[in-house]
Tab-separated table of C-alpha atoms in Angstrom:
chain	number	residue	atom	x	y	z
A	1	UNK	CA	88.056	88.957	78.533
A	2	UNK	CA	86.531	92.391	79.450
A	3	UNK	CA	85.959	93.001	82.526
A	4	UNK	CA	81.901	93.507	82.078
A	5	UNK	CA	80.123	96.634	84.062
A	6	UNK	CA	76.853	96.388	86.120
A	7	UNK	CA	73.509	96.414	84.331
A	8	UNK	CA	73.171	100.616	83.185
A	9	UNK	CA	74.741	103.433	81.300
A	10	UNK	CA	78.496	102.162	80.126
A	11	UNK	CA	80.764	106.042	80.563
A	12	UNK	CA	83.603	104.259	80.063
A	13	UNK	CA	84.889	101.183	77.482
A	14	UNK	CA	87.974	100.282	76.394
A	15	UNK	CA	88.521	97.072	74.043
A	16	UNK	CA	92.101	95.909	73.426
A	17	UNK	CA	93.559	99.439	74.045
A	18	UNK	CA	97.549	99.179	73.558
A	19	UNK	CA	99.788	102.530	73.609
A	20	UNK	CA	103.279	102.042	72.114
A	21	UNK	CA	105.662	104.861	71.990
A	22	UNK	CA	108.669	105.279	70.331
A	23	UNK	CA	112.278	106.167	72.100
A	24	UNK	CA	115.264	107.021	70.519
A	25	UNK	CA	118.359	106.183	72.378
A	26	UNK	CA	120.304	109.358	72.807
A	27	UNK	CA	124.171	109.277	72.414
A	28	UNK	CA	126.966	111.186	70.187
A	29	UNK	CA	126.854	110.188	66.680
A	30	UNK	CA	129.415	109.976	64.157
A	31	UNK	CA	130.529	112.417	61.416
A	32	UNK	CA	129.751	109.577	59.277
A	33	UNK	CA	126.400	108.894	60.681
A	34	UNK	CA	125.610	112.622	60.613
A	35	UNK	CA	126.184	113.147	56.564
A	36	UNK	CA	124.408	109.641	56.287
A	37	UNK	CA	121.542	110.858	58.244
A	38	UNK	CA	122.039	107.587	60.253
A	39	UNK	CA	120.057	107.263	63.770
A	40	UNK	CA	120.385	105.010	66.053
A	41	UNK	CA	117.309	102.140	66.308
A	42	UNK	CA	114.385	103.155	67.793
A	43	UNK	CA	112.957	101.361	71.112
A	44	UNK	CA	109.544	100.338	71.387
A	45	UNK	CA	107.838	100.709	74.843
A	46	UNK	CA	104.242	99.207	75.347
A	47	UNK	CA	102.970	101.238	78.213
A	48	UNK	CA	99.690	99.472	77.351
A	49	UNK	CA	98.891	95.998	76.323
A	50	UNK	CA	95.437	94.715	75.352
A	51	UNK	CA	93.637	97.185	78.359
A	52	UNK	CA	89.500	95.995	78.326
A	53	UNK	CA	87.112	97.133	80.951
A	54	UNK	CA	83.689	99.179	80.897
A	55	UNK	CA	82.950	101.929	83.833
A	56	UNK	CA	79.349	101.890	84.438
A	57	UNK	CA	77.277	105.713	84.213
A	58	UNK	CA	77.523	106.655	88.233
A	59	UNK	CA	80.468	104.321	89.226
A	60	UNK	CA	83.741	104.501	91.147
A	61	UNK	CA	86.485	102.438	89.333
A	62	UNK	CA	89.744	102.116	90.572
A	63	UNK	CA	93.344	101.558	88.939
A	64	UNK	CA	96.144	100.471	91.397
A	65	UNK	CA	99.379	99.000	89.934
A	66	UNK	CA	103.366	99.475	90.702
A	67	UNK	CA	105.051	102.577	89.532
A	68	UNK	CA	105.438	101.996	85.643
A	69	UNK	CA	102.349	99.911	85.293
A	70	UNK	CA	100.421	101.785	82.912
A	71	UNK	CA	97.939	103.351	85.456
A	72	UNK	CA	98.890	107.252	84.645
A	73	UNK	CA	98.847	106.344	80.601
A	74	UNK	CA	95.274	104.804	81.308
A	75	UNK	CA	94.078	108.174	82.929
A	76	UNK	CA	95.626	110.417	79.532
A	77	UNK	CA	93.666	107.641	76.729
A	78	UNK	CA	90.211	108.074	78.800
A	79	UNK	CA	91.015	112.432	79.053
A	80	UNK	CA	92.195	112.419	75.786
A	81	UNK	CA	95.483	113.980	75.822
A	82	UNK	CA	97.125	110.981	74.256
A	83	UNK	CA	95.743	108.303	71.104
A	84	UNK	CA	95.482	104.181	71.805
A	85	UNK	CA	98.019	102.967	69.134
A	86	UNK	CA	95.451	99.875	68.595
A	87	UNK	CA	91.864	99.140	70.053
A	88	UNK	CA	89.211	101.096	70.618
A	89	UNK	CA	88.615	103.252	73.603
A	90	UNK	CA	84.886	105.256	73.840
A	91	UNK	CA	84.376	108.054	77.056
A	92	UNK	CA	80.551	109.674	76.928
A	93	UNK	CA	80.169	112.628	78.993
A	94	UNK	CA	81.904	115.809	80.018
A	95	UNK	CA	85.769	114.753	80.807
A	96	UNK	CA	87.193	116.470	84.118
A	97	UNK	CA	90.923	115.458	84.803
A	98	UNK	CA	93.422	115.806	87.596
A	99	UNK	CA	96.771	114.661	86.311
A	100	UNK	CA	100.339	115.568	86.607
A	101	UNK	CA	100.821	118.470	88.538
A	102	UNK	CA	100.473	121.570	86.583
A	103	UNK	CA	98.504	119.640	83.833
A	104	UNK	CA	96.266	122.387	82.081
A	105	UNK	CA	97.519	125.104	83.392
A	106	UNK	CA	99.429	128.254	82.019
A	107	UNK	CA	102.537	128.959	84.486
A	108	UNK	CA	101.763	132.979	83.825
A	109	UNK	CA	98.277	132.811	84.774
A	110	UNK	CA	96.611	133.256	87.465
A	111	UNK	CA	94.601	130.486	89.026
A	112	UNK	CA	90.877	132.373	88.478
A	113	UNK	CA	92.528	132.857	84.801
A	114	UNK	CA	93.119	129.508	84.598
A	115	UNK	CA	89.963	128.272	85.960
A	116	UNK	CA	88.412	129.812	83.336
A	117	UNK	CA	90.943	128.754	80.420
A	118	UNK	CA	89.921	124.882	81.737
A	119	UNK	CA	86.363	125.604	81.735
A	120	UNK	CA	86.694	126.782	77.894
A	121	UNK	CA	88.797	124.043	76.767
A	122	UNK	CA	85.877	121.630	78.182
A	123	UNK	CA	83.236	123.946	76.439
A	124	UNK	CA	81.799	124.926	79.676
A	125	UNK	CA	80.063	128.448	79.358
A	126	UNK	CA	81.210	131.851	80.827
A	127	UNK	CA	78.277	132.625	82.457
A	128	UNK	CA	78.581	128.803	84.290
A	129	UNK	CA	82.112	129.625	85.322
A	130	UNK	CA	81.124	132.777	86.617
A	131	UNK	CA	78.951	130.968	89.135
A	132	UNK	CA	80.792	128.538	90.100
A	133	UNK	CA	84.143	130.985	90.209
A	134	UNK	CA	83.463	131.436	94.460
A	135	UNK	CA	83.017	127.633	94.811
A	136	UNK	CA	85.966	126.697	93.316
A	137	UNK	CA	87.931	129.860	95.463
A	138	UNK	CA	86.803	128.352	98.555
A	139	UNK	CA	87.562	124.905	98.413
A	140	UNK	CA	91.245	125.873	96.788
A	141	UNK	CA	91.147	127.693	99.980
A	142	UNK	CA	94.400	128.944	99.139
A	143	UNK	CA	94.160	133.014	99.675
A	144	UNK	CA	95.373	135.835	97.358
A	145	UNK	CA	97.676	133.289	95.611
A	146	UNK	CA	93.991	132.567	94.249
A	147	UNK	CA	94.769	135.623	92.018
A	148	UNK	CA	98.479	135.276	91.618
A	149	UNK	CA	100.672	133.312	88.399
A	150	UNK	CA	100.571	129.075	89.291
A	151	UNK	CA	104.128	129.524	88.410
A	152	UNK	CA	104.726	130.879	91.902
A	153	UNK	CA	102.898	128.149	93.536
A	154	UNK	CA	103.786	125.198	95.530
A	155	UNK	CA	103.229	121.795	94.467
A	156	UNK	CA	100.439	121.371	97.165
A	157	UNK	CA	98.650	125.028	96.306
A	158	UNK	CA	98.964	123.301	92.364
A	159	UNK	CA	96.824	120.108	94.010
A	160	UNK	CA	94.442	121.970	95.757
A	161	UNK	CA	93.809	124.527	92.565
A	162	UNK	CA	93.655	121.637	90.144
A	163	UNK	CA	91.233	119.460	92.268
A	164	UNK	CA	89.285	122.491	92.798
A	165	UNK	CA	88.710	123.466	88.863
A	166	UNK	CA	88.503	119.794	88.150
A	167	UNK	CA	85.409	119.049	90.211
A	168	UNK	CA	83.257	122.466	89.870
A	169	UNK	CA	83.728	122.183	85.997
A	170	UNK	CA	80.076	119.636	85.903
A	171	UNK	CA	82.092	116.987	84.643
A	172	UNK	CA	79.945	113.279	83.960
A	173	UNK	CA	83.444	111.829	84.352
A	174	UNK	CA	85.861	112.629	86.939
A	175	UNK	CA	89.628	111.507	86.333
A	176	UNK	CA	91.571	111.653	89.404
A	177	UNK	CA	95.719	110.667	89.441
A	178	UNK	CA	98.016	110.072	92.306
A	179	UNK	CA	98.464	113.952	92.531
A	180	UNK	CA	96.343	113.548	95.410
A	181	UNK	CA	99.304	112.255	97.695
A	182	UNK	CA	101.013	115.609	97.922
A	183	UNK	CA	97.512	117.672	99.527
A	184	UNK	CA	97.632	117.930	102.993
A	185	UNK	CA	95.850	115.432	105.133
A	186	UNK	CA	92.439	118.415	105.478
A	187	UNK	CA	93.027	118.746	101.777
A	188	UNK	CA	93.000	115.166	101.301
A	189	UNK	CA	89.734	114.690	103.312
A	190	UNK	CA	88.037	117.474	101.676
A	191	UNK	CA	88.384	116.091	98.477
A	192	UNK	CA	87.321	112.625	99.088
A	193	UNK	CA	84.138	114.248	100.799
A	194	UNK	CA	83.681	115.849	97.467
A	195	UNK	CA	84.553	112.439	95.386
A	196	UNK	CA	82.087	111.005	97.854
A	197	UNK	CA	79.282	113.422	96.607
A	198	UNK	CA	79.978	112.416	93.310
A	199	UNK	CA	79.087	109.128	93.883
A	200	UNK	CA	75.774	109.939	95.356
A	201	UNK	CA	74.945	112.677	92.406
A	202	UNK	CA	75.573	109.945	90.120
A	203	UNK	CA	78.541	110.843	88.635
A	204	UNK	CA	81.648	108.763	86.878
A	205	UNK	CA	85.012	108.690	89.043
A	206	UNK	CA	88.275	107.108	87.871
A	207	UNK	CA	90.678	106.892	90.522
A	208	UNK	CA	94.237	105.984	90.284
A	209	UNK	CA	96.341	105.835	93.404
A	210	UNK	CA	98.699	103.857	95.578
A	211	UNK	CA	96.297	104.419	98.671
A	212	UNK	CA	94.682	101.351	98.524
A	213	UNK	CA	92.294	102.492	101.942
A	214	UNK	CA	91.392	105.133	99.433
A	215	UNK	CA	90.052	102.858	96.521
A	216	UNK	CA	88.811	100.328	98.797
A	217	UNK	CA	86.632	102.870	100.634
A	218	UNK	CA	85.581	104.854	97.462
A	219	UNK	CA	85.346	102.392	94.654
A	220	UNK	CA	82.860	99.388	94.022
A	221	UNK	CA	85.356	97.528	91.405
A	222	UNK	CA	89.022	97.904	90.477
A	223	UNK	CA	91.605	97.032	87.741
A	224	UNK	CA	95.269	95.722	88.893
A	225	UNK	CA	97.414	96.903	86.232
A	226	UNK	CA	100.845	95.134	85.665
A	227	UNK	CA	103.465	95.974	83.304
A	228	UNK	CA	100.714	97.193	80.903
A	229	UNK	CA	98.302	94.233	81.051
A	230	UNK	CA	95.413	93.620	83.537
A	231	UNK	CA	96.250	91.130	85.881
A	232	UNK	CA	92.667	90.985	87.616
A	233	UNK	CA	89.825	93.136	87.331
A	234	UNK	CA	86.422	92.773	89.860
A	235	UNK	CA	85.483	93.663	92.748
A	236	UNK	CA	87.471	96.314	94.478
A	237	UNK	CA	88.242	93.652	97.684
A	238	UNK	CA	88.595	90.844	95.393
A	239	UNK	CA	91.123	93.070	93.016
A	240	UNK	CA	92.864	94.451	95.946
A	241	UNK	CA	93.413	91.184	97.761
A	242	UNK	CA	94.771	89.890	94.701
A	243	UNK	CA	97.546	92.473	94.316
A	244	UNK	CA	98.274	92.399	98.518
A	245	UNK	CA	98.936	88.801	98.047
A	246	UNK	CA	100.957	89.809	94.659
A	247	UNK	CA	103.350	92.308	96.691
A	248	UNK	CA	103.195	89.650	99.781
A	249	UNK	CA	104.789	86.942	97.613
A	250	UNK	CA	107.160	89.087	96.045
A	251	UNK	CA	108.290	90.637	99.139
A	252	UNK	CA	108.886	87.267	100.516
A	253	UNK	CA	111.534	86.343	97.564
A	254	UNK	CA	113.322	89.454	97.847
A	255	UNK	CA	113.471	88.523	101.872
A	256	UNK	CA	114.697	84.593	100.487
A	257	UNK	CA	117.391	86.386	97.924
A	258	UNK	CA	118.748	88.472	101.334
A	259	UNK	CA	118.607	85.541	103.491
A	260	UNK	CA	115.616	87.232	105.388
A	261	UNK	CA	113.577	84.240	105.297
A	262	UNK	CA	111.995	82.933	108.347
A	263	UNK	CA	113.555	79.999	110.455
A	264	UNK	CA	111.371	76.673	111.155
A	265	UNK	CA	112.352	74.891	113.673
A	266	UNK	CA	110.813	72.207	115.834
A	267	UNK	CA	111.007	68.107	116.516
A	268	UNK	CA	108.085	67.513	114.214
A	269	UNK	CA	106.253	65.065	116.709
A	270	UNK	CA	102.855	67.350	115.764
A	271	UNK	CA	103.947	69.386	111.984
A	272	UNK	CA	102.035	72.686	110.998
A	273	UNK	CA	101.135	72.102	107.283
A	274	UNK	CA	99.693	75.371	106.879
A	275	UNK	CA	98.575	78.459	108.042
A	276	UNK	CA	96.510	81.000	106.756
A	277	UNK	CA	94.665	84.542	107.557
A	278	UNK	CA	90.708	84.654	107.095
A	279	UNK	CA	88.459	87.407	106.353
A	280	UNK	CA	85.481	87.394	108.340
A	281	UNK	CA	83.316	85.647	105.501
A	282	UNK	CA	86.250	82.531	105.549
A	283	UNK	CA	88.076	83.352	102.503
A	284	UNK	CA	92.016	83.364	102.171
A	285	UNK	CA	93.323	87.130	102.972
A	286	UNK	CA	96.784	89.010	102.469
A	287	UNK	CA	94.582	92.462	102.822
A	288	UNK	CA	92.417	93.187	106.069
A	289	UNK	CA	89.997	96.437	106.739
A	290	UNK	CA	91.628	97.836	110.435
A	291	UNK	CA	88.061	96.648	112.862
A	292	UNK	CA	86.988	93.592	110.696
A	293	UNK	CA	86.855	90.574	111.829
A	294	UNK	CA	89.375	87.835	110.402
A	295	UNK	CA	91.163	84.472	112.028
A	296	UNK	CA	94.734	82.698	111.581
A	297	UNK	CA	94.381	79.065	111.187
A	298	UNK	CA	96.888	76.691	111.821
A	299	UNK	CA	96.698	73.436	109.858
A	300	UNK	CA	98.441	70.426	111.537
A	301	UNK	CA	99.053	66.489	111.205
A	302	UNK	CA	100.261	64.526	114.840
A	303	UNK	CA	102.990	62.339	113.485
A	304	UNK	CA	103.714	61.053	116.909
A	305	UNK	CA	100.226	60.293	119.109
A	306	UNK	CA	101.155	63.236	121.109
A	307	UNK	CA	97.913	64.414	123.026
A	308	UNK	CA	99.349	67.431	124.848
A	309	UNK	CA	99.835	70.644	122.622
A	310	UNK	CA	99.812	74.294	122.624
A	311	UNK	CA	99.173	76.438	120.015
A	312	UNK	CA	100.063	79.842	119.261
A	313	UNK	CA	100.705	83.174	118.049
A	314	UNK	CA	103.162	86.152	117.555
A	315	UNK	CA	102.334	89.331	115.737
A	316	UNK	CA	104.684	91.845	114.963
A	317	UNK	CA	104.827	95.239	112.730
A	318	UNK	CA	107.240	94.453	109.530
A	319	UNK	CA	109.850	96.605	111.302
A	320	UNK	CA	110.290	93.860	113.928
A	321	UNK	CA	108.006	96.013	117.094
A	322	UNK	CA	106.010	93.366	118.889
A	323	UNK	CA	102.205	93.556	118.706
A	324	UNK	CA	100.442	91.117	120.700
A	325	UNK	CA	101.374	87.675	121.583
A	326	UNK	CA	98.978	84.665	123.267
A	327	UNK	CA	98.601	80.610	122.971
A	328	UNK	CA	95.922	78.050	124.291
A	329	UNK	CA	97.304	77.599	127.248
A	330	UNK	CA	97.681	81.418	128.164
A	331	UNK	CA	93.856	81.515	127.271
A	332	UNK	CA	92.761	78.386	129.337
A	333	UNK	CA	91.663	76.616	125.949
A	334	UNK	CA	90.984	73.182	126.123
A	335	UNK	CA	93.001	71.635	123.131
A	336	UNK	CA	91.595	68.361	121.474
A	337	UNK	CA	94.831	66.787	119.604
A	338	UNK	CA	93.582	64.592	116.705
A	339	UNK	CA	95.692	62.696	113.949
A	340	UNK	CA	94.887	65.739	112.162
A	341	UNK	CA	93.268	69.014	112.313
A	342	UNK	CA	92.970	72.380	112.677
A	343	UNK	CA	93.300	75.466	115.442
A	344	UNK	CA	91.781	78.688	114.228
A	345	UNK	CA	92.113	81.798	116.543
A	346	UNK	CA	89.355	83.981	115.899
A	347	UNK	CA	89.278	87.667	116.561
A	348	UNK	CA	85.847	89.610	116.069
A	349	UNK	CA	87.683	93.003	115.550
A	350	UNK	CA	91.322	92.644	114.546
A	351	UNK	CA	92.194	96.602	115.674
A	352	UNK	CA	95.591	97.085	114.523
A	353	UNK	CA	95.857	100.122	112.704
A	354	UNK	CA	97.261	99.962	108.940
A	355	UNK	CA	100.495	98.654	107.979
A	356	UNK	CA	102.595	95.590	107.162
A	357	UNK	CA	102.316	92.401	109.527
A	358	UNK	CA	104.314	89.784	110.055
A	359	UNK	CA	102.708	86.328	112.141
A	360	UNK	CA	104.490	83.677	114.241
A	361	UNK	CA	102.709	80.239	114.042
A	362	UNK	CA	104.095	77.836	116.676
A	363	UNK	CA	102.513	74.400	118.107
A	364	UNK	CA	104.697	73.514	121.694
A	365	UNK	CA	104.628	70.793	124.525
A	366	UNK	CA	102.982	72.243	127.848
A	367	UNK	CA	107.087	72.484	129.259
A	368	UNK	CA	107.682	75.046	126.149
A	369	UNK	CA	109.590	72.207	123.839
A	370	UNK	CA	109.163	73.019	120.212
A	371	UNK	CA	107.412	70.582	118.076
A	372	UNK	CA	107.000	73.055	114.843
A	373	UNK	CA	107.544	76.973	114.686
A	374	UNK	CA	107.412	79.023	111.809
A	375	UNK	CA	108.986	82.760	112.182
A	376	UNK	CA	107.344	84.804	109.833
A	377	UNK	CA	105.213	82.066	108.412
A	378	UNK	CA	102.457	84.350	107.265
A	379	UNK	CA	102.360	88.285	106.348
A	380	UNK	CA	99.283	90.320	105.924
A	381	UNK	CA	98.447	93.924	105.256
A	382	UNK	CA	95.707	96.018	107.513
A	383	UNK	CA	94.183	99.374	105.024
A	384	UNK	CA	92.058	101.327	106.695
A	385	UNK	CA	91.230	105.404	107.098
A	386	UNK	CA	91.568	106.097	110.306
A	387	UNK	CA	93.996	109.066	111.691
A	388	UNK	CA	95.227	107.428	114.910
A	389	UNK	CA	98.622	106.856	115.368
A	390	UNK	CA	100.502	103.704	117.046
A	391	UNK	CA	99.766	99.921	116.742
A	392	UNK	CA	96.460	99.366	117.757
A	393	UNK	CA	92.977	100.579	117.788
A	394	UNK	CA	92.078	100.648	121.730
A	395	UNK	CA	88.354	100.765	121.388
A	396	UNK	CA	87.067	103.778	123.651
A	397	UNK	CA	84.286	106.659	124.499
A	398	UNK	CA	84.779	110.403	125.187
A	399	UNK	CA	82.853	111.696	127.996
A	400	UNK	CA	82.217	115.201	128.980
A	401	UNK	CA	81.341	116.524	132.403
């Protein structure tokens, strides 16, 4: 089913796009195969596989995905650089893209030459160009290389040039790849400033990268491509979640297939029979914004009357550096034992800053006797924006005197 837009303006539909292309195997043929004219078979590749979705006039879409999902083929159907081989794809609007590296541009001219070469390809006037020329100079911000061949530029002065043309051509529709990654961090901010006053002119933005902080914080919905096919499409935290808790599971077989697997130990007397992470609004979680609020509940059934227990935690980065550590009876919590039940921990900010976490679930006797522990019994990732370094978020003031 397509994946249908908010009420307004569709820029953007695709029904039942596929892409197929065709590789031939190389290897040394045959004198016989040569007078024959005999080739070896040719291999069919579906980058793309049934692709529907609609972008709505003035929205931010994402496209996350593995490497070799589809997400970069996507991006050169909706710029028109490459054909669907079935379906039907329809952009309306003006068509800005930021590719591949290099995409666009002629390695012998200069970038103002090829500024201008873009803007006529896109059937942008002279005159407009002209004007726009010293915007696009500035926020390239790369000196007299400004006037110099691309072909003597480095891969982050071919970012900063191509972002630059791409989003002072007027586009309706603004195609941005993963080309992004290789700006440096003021590049980077600079140009989701400027994808930011897209949104709020009104303007289309398609943005493909593996910085899921980025799409979360830029885009209202999302599409999770995999293998070629859409896995989910929705909202951006819904789609997001979705593929966290994807990579979560998967990472956790490749731990099983290396023996990584966390131990359980424990007499059983009071059994954890699950344990999750919560968003702040309840709701399962393998993602978490760094400063939201979320809990870890532990899930238990007393198989033995015991009425004495303490519960607790253990976080830890995925590299195996402790985070923070605490129980009921550290806290002073008064813990009512039932048959069953649950313990929830609750934190109103969790501030670690982003990265892969790993969680420690343990229920104990008061003289530290295990009744169930589970190392590494749940995993969670924290995406977030911020450009402090370490493990935590320490919440804190500057004052001047």
């Amino acid at each position: 089913m397509p994946e249908r837009a908010a009420q307004g303006a569709v820029a953007v539909s695709a029904q039942r796009v596929s892409k197929t292309y065709i590789l031939r195997r190389e290897r040394r043929r045959t004198l016989k195969e040569v007078v024959l004219r005999q080739y070896a078979p040719a291999e069919r590749v579906e980058a793309l596989r049934d692709v529907s979705f609609e972008v709505t006039r003035g929205e931010a879409f994402g496209v996350i995905g593995s490497n070799g999902s589809g997400k970069s083929t996507l991006l050169k159907l909706i710029a028109g650089t490459a054909k669907p081989t079935s379906g039907r794809l329809d952009v309306h609007g003006r068509v800005s893209a930021l590719l591949e590296l290099g995409a666009g541009f002629h390695p012998d001219f200069t970038g103002r030459e090829n500024a201008y070469l873009n803007a006529s390809l896109l059937g942008l006037p002279r005159r407009a160009m002209d004007a726009a020329m010293p915007k696009v100079e500035a926020f390239a911000d790369i000196g007299r290389f400004f006037d110099a061949p691309v072909k003597t530029y480095s891969s982050g002065m071919y970012a900063r040039l191509g972002f630059a043309v791409a989003v002072h051509l007027d586009p309706d529709v603004l195609l941005v790849d993963e080309v992004l990654a290789v700006g440096d961090e003021h590049f980077q901010h600079k140009c989701f400033a400027k994808i930011a006053d897209f949104r709020r002119e009104g303007r289309t933005i398609v943005l493909v990268s593996h910085d899921l902080g980025a799409v979360s914080r830029l885009c209202e919905r999302a599409l999770w491509l995999q293998d070629g096919s859409v896995a989910h499409a929705g909202s951006v935290r819904d789609v997001v979640n979705a593929y966290q808790r994807a990579v979560g599971e998967l990472e956790q077989r490749e731990r099983a297939a290396r023996g990584e697997v966390g131990a359980r130990w424990g007499s059983k007397q009071i059994e954890i029979v699950h344990a999750r992470v919560l968003g702040g609004d309840g709701a399962e979680m393998a993602v978490l914004g760094s400063g939201e609020p979320a809990s870890i509940e532990i899930a238990y059934r007393n198989n033995a009357q015991v009425t004495d227990a303490v519960f607790g935690i253990y976080v830890y980065r995925d590299d195996g550096v402790g985070v923070y550590g605490t129980n009921t009876l550290m806290d002073g919590a008064t813990v009512p034992v039932r048959g069953e039940g649950r313990a929830t921990v609750r934190f109103d900010a969790l501030d670690l800053l982003p990265g892969a976490y790993d969680v420690d679930v343990g229920i104990i006797d008061p003289e530290d006797r295990y009744y169930d522990y589970l190392q590494k019994g749940l995993s969670v990732r924290v995406i977030g924006g911020t450009r402090e370094v370490g493990l935590a978020r320490l919440r804190h003031r500057w004052e001047f005197d």
